[in-house]
Short mmCIF file of C-alpha atoms in Angstrom, two decimals:
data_model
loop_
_atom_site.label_atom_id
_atom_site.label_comp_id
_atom_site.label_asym_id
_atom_site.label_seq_id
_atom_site.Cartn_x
_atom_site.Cartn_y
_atom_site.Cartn_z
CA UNK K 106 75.56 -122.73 -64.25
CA UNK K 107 77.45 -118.92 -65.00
CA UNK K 108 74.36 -117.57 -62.89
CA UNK K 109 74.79 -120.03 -59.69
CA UNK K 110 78.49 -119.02 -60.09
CA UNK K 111 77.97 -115.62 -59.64
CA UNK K 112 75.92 -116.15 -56.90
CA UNK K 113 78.40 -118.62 -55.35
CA UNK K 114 81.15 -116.13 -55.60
CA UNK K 115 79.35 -113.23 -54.09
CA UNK K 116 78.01 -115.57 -51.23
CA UNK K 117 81.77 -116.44 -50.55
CA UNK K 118 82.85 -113.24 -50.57
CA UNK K 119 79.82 -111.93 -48.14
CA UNK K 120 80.69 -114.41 -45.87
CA UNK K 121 84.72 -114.23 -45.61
CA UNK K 122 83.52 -110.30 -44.92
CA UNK K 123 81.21 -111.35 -42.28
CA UNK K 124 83.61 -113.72 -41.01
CA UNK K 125 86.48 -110.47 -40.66
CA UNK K 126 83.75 -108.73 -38.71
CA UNK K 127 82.90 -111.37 -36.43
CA UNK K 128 79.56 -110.52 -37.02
CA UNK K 129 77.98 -114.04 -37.79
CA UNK K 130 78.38 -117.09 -35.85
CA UNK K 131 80.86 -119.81 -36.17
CA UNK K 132 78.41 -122.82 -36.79
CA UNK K 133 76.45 -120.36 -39.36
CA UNK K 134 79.44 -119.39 -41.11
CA UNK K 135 80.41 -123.42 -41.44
CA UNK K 136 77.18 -124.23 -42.59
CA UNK K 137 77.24 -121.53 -44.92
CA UNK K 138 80.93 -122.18 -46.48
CA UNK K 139 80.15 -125.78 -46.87
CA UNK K 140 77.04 -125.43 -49.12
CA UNK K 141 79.10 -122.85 -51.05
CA UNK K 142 81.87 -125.41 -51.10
CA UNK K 143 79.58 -127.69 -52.32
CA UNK K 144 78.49 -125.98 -55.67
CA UNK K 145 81.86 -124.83 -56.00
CA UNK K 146 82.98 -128.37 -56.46
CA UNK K 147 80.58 -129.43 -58.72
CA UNK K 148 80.84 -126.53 -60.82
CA UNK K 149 84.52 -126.88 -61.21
CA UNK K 150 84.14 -131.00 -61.94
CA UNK K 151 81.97 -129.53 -64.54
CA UNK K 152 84.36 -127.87 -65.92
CA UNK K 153 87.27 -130.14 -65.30
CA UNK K 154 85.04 -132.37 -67.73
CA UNK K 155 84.45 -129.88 -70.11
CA UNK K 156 87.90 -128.98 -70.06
CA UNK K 157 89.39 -132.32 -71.10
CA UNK K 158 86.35 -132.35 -73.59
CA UNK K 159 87.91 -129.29 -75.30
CA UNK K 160 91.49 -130.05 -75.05
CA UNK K 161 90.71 -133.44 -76.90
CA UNK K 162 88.55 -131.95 -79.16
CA UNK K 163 91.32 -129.55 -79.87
CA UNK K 164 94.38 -132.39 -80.32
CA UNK K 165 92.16 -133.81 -83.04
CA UNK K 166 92.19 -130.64 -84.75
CA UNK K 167 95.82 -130.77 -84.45
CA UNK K 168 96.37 -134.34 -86.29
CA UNK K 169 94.21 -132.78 -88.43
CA UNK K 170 96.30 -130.16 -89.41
CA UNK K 171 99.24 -132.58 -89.67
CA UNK K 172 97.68 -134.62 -92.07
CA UNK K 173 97.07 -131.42 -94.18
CA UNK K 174 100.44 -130.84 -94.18
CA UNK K 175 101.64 -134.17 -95.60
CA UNK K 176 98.30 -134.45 -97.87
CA UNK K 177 98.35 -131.03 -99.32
CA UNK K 178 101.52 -128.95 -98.73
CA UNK K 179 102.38 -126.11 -96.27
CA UNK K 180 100.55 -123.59 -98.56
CA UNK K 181 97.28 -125.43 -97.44
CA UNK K 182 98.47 -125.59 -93.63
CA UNK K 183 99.22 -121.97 -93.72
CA UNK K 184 95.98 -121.33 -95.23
CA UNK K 185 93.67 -122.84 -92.44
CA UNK K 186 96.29 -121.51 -89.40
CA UNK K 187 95.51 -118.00 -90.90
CA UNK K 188 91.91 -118.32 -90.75
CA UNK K 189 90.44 -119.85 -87.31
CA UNK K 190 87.97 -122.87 -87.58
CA UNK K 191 84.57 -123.59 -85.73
CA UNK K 192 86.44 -125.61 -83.45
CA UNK K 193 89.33 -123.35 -82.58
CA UNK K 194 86.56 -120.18 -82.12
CA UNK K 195 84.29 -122.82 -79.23
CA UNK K 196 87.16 -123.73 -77.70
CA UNK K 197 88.74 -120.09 -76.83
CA UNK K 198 85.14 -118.86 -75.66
CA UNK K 199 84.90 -121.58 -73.52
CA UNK K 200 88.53 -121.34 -71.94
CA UNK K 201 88.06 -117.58 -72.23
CA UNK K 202 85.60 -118.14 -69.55
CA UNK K 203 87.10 -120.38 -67.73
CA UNK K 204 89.70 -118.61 -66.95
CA UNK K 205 87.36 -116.18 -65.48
CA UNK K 206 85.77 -118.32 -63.38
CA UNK K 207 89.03 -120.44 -62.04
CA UNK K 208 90.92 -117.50 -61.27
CA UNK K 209 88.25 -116.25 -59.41
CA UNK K 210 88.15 -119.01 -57.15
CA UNK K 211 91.77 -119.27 -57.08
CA UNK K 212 93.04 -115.78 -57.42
CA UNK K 213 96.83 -116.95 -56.18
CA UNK K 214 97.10 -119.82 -58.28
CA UNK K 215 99.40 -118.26 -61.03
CA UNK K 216 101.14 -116.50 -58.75
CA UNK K 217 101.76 -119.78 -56.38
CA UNK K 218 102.91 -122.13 -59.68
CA UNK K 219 105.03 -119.12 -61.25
CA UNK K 220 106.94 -119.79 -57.99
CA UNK K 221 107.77 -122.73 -59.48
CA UNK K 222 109.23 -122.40 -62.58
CA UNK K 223 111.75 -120.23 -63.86
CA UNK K 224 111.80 -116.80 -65.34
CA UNK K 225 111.53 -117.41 -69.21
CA UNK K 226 108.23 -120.30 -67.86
CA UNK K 227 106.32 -117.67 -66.10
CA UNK K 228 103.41 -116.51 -66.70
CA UNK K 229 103.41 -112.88 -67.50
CA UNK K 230 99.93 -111.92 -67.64
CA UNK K 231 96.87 -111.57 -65.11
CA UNK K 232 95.41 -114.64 -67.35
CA UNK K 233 96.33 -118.13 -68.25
CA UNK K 234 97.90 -119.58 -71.08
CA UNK K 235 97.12 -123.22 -72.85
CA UNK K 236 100.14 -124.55 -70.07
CA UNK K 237 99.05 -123.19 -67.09
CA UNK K 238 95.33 -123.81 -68.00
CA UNK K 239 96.40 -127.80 -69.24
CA UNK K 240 97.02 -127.70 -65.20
CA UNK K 241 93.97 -125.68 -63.95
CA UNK K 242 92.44 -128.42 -65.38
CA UNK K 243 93.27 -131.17 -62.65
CA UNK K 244 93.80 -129.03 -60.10
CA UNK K 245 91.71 -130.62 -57.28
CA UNK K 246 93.57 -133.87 -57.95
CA UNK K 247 96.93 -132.33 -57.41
CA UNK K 248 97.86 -131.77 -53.36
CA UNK K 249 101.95 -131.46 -53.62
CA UNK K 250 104.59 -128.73 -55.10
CA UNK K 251 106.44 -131.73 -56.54
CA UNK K 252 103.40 -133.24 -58.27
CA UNK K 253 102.39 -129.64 -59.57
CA UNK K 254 105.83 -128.96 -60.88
CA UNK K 255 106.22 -132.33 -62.61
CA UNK K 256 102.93 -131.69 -64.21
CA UNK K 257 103.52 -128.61 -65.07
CA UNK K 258 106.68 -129.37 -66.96
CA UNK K 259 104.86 -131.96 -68.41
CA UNK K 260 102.08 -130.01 -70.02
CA UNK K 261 104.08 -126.91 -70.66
CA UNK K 262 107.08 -129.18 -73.09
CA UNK K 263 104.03 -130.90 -74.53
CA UNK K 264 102.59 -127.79 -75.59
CA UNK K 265 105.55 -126.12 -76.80
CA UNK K 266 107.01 -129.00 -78.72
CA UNK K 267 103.77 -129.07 -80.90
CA UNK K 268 103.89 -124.95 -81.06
CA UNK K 269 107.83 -125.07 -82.25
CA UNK K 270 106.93 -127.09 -84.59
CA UNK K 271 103.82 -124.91 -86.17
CA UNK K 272 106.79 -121.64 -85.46
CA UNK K 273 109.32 -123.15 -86.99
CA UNK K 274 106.76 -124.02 -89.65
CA UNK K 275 105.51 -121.28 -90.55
CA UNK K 276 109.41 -119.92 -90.76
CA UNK K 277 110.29 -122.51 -93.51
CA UNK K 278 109.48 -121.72 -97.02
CA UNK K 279 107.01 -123.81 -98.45
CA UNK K 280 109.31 -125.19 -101.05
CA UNK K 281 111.92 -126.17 -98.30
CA UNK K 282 109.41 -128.17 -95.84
CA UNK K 283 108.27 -129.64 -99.03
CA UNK K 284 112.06 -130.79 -99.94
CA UNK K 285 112.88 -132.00 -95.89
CA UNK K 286 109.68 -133.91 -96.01
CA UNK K 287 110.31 -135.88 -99.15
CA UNK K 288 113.97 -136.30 -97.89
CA UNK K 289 115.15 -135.06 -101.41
CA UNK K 290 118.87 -133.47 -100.21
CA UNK K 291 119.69 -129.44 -100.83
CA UNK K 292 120.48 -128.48 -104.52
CA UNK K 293 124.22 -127.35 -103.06
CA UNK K 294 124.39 -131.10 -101.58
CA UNK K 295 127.01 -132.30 -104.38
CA UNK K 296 129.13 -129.37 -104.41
CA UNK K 297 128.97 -128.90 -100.61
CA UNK K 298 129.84 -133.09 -99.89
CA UNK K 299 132.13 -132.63 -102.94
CA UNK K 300 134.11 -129.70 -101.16
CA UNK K 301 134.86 -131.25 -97.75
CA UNK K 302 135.99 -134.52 -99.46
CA UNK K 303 138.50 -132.79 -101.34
CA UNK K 304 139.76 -130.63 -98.49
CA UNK K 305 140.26 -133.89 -96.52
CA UNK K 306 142.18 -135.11 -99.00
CA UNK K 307 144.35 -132.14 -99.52
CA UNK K 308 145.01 -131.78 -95.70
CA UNK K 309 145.37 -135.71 -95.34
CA UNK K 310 145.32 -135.10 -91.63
CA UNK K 311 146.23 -137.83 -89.17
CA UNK K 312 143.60 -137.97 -86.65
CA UNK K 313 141.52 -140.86 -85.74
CA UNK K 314 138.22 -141.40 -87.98
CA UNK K 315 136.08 -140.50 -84.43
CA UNK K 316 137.15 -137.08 -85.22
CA UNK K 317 136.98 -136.95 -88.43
CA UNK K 318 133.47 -137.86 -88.32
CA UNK K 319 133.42 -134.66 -86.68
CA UNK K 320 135.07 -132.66 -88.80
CA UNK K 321 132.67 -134.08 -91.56
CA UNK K 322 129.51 -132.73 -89.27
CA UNK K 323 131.26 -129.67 -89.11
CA UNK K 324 131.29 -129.21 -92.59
CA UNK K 325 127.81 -130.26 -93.96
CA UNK K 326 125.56 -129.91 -90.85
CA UNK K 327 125.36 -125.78 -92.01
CA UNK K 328 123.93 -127.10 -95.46
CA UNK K 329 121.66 -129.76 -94.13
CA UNK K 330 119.19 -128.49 -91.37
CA UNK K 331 117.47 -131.53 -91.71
CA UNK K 332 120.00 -133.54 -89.48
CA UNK K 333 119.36 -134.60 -86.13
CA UNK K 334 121.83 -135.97 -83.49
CA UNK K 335 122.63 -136.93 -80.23
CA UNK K 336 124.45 -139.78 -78.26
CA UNK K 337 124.18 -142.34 -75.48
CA UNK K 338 126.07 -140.73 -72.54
CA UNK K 339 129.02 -140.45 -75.22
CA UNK K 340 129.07 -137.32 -76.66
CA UNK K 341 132.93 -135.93 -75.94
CA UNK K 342 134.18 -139.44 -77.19
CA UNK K 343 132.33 -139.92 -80.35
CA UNK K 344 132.73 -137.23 -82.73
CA UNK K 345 128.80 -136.43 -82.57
CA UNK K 346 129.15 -133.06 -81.66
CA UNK K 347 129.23 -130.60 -84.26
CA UNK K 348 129.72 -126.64 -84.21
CA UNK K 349 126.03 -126.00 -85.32
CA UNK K 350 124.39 -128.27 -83.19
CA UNK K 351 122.18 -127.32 -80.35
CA UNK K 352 120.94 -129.38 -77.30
CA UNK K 353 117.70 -130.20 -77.00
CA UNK K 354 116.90 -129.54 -73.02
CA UNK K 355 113.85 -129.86 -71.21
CA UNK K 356 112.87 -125.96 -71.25
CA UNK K 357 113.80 -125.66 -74.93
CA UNK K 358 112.84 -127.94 -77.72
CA UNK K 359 114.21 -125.92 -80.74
CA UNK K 360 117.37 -127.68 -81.01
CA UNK K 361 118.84 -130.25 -83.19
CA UNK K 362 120.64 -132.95 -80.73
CA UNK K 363 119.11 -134.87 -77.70
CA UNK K 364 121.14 -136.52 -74.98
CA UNK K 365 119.72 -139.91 -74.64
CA UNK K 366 121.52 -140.65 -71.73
CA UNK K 367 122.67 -144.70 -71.19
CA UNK K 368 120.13 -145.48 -73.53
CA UNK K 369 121.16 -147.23 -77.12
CA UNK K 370 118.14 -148.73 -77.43
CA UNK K 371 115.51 -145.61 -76.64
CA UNK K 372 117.89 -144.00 -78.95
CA UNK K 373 117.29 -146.15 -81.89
CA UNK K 374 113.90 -146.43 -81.55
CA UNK K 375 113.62 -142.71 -81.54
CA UNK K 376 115.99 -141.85 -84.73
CA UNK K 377 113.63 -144.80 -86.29
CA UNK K 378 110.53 -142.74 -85.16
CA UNK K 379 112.03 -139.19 -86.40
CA UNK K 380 113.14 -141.20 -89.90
CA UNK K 381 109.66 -142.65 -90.41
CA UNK K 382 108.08 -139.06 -89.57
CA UNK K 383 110.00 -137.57 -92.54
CA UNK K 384 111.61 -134.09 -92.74
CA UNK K 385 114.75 -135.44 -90.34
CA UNK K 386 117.80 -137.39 -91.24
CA UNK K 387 118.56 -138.68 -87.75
CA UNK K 388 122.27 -139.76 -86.53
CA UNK K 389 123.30 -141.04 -83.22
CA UNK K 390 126.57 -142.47 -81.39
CA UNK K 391 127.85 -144.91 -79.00
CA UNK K 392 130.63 -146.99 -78.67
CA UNK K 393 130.30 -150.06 -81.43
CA UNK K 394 130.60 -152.78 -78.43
CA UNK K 395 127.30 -151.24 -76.65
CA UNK K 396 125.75 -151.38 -80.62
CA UNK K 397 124.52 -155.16 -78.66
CA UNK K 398 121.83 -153.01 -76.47
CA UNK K 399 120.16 -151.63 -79.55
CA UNK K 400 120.37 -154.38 -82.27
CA UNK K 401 116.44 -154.67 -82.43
CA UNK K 402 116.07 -150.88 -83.98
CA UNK K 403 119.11 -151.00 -85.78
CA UNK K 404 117.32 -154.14 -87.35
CA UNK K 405 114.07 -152.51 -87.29
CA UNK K 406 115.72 -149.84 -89.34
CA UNK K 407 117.16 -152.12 -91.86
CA UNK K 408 113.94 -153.98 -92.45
CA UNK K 409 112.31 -150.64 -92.47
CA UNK K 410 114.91 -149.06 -94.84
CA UNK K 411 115.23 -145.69 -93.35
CA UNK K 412 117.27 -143.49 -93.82
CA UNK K 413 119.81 -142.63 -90.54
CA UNK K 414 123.17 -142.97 -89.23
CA UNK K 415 124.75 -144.93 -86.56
CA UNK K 416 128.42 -143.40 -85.32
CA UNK K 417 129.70 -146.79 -83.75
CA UNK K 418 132.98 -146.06 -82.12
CA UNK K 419 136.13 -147.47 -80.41
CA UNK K 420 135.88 -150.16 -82.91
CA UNK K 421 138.40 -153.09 -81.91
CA UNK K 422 141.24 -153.35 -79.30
CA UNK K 423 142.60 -150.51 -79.52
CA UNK K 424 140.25 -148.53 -77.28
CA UNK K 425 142.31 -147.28 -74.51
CA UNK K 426 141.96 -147.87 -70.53
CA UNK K 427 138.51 -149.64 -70.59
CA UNK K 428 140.01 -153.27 -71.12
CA UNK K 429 138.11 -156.48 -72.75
CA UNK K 430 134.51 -155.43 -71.83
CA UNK K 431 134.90 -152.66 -74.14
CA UNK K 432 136.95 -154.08 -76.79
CA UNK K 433 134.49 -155.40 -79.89
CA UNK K 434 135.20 -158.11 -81.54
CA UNK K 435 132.07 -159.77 -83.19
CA UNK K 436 129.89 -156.86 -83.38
CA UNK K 437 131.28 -155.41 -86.85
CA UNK K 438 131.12 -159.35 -88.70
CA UNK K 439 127.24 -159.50 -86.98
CA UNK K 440 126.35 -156.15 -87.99
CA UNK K 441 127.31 -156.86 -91.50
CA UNK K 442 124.74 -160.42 -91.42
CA UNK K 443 121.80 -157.54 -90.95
CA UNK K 444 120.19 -157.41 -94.57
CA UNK K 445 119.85 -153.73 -95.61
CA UNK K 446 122.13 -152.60 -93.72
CA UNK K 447 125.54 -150.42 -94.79
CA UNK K 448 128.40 -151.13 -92.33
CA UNK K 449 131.24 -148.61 -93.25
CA UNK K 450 134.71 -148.62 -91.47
CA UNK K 451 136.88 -146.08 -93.12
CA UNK K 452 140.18 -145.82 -92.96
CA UNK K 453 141.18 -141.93 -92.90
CA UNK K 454 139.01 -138.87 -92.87
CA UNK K 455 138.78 -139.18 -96.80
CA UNK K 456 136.99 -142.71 -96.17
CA UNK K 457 134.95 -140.87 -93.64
CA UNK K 458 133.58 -138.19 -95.60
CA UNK K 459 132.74 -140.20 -98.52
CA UNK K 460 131.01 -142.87 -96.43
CA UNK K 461 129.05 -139.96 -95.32
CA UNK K 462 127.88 -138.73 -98.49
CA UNK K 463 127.17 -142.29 -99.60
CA UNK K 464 125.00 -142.83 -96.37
CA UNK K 465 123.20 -139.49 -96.82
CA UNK K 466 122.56 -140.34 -100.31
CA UNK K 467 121.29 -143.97 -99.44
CA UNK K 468 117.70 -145.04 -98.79
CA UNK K 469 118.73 -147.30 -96.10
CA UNK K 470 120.58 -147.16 -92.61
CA UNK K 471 124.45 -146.86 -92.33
CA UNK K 472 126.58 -147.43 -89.42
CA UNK K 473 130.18 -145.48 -89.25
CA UNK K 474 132.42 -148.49 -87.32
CA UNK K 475 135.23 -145.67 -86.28
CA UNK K 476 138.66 -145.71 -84.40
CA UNK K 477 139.67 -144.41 -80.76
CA UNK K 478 143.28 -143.97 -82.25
CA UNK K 479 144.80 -141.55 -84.96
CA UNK K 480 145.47 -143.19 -88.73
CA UNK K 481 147.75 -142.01 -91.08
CA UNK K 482 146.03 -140.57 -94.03
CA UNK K 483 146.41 -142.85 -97.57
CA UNK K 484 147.40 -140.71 -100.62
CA UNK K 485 144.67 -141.16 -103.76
CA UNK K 486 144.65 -140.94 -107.86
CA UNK K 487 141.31 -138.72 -108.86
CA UNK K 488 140.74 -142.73 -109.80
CA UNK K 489 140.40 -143.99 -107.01
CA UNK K 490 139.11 -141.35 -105.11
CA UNK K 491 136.09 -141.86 -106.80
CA UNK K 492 136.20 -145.37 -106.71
CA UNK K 493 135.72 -145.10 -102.57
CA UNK K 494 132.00 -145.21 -102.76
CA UNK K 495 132.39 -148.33 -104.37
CA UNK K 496 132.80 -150.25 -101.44
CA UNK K 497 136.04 -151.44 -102.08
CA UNK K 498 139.30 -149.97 -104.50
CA UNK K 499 142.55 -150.94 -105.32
CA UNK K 500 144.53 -148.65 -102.89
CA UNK K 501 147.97 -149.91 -103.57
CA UNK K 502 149.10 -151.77 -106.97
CA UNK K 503 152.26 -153.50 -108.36
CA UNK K 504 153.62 -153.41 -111.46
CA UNK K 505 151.56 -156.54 -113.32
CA UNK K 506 149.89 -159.77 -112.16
CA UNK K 507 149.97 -159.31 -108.43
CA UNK K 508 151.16 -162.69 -105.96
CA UNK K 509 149.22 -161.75 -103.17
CA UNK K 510 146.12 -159.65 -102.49
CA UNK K 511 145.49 -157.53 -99.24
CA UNK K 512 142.38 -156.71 -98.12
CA UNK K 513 141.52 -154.62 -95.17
CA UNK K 514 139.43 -151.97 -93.54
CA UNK K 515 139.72 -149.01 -90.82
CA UNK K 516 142.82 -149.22 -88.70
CA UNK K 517 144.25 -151.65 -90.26
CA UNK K 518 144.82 -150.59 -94.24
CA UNK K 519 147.80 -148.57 -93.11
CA UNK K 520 149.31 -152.38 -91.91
CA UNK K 521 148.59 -153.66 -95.13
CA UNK K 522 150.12 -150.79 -97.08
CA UNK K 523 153.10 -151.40 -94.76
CA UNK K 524 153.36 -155.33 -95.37
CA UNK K 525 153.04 -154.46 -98.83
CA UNK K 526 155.90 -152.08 -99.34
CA UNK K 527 157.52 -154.46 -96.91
CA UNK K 528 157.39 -157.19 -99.53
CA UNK K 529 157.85 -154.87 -103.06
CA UNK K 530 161.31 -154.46 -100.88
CA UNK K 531 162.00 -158.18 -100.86
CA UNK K 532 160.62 -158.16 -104.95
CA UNK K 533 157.33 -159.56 -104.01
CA UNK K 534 154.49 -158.37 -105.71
CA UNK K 535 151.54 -157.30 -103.60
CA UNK K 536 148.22 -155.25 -104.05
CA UNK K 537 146.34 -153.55 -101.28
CA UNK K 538 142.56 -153.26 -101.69
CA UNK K 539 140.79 -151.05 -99.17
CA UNK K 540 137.14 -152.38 -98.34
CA UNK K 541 135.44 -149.45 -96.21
CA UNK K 542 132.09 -151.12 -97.22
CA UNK K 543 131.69 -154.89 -97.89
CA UNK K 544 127.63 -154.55 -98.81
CA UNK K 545 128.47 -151.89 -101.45
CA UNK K 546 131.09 -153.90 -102.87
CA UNK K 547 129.11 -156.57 -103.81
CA UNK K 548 126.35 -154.65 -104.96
CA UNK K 549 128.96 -153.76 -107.82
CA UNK K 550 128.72 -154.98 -111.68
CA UNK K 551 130.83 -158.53 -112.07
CA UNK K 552 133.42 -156.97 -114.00
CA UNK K 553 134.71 -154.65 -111.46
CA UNK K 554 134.42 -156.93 -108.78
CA UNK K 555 136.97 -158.93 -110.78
CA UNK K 556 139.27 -155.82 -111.90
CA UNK K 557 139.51 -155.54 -107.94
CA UNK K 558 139.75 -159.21 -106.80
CA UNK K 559 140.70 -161.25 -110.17
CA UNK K 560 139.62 -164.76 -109.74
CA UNK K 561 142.96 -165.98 -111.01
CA UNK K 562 145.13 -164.48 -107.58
CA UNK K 563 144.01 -166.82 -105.23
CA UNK K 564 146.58 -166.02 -102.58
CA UNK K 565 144.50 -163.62 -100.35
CA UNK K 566 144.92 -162.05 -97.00
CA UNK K 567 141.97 -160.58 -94.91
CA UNK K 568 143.53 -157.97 -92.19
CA UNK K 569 140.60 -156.89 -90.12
CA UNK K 570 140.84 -156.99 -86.39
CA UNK K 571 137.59 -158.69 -85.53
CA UNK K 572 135.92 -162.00 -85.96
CA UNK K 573 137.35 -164.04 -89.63
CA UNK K 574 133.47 -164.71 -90.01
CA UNK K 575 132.31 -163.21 -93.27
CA UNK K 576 135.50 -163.05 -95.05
CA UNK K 577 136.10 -166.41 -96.59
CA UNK K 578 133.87 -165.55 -99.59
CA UNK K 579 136.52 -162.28 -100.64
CA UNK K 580 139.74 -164.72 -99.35
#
């Protein structure tokens, strides 16, 4: 076959010379070029065949060197990348010449797809690379610039997602892949998730739990590479956004936060892929009355029990200009019917930041059900502080037995601190109890439940504004 080639080519090249010189005749020079033509096509469907042959064989190897990773460590992976297999040595001699051979039969092909792409895409050298050779490949089958750049973006983000990831690899310690891919959290997690809950509380600022979720991002995302974000179309309205995040575009996939565009549900199903994968603890946001479009991976994620975070926003009527369509009201009560799965609506950044270190902490998914508008910030004993990631606290006491018993979440705990100082002024004895999370509440030993809720106050008040389905077993 490399013999015939060579012949081909210098045939080709005799004529098109003979041809310049007008020294052979037209119906010659046809007959000529289309015999030519003729083993030129078969030889490159040969190697169009062998070509896909290799690049299989090749993407086998790869899963192979996955599973070596999760099997045996990085220590093992970076053992067989350092020393090149059977299968890696066939494949660059055959693509070695290849190259040769396509290049010579297309000598302006790199030059006609580098016009194409931009500069940082182009190819640099006289030769090909895996991308531009992934579209050598099919070639013949491709006629328009549109379908060559399409496939060429294609092939070259396919490529470089899977040699990132190898990079960025071989860039981690072994100890840290190791620690990502078991999803144990940094050593400094406790003193880091520690820190910012404390600062919140010292600052107690007023701002709306949508940006404090930020804020929280802003101070753990440093510590915890591991996290992946992103949003549905939503990003400047829900407090996703973080100062070390990075977007994830479709000439660079090194960062750490996609755009999913109006997609809840592709988004779902991909923070469920990257959970089940391992080495990413996955977070994405939308508004909680779109949290409808992806209910099937949020429930796939439950029944899964993965670890990832859903920043559900706008959370009841108070969300501004965009009227009834977006104002939840059942979504919160049916979210919390999903077995498995952690619904958290805090009510100040304090709330916030502990229901992310709970989350983060949990083996199982956790949606953050957080405000449009600013709260005022609740003042805290050390007590019950740590009693926050307990699902539910006494926020606000009385002096003895209370009469009534207040129970809210998000928004509205700073209306039931209100009644209740409202009523202390008329001598009525009231207690507030903050529920940010109703599953971790009654995962709680019997005899705090009953410290919190004693059986023997049965006047009760629920102050949630949403559905009244779900409460009448706390009222």
């Amino acid at each position: 076959m490399r013999t015939q080639h060579a012949q081909t080519c210098a045939r080709l090249h005799e004529l098109s010379e003979q041809l310049a010189a007008s020294s052979l005749r037209h119906e010659t020079a046809t007959r000529a070029l289309s015999q030519a033509n003729t083993i030129k096509d078969k030889y490159l469907r040969y190697y169009m065949q062998r070509s896909t042959f290799y690049i299989n064989k090749l993407e086998r190897h790869r899963t192979h060197l996955y599973k070596t990773a999760l099997s045996f460590g990085q220590e093992r992976l970076l053992r067989e990348l350092r020393s090149p297999t059977p299968i890696e040595q066939e494949y660059k001699s055959f693509f070695h010449e290849f190259d040769r051979v396509f290049l010579s039969l297309y000598p302006d092909f790199v030059e006609k797809a580098n016009a194409l792409l931009r500069d940082g895409e182009q190819m640099k050298t006289p030769g090909l690379n895996t991308e531009f050779r992934l579209l050598a490949v099919i070639r013949l089958g491709i006629t328009g610039n549109s379908e060559i750049a399409q496939f060429l973006h294609i092939s070259i983000n396919t490529v470089y997602t899977y040699r990132n990831r190898l990079r960025n690899a071989a860039k981690c310690p072994p100890a840290e892949f190791e620690r990502r891919m078991s999803g144990t959290l940094p050593a400094d997690w406790e003193s880091v998730s520690s820190s910012a809950i404390a600062r919140f509380d010292a600052d107690k600022p007023k701002v709306a739990t949508r940006i404090a979720n930020r804020d929280v991002l802003n101070a753990i995302a440093p510590h915890l590479p591991e996290l992946f974000g992103g949003s549905a179309d939503l990003t400047g309205s829900v407090g996703t956004w973080h100062e070390k995040a990075s977007r994830i575009g479709r000439n660079d996939w090194n960062g750490n936060y996609l755009s999913y565009g109006v997609r809840e549900f592709v988004m779902g199903t991909v923070m469920n892929g990257l959970a089940l994968h391992g080495g990413f603890i996955p977070y994405g946001g939308t508004f909680l009355v779109f949290s409808d479009y992806a209910r099937n991976a949020i429930r796939l994620s439950a029944l899964m029990k993965q670890r990832l975070v859903w920043v559900l926003t706008h959370d009841s009527i108070g969300v501004g200009e965009d009227g009834p369509t977006h104002q939840p009201v059942e979504h919160v009560s049916s979210l919390r019917l999903i077995p498995d799965l952690l619904v958290w609506r805090p009510c100040d950044a304090v709330e916030t930041a502990v229901a992310w270190k709970v989350a983060l902490e949990s083996a199982q998914p956790s949606c953050m059900v957080l405000t449009r508008q600013g709260l005022t910030p609740q003042t805290r004993t050390e007590e019950q502080l740590e009693a926050v990631k307990r699902g539910a606290y006494i926020l606000k006491d009385c002096e003895g037995t209370p009469e009534v018993i207040l129970i809210a979440t998000g928004s509205e705990v700073q209306l039931a601190v209100s009644a209740a100082e409202a009523l202390a002024g008329k001598g009525r004895k009231a207690r507030v109890v903050s529920m940010p999370c109703a599953e971790f509440f009654d995962a709680q030993p019997a005899e705090y439940k009953e410290n919190v809720l004693p059986r023997a106050v049965r006047a009760r008040v629920a102050v949630e504004a949403a559905s009244v389905d779900g409460w009448w077993k706390y009222v």
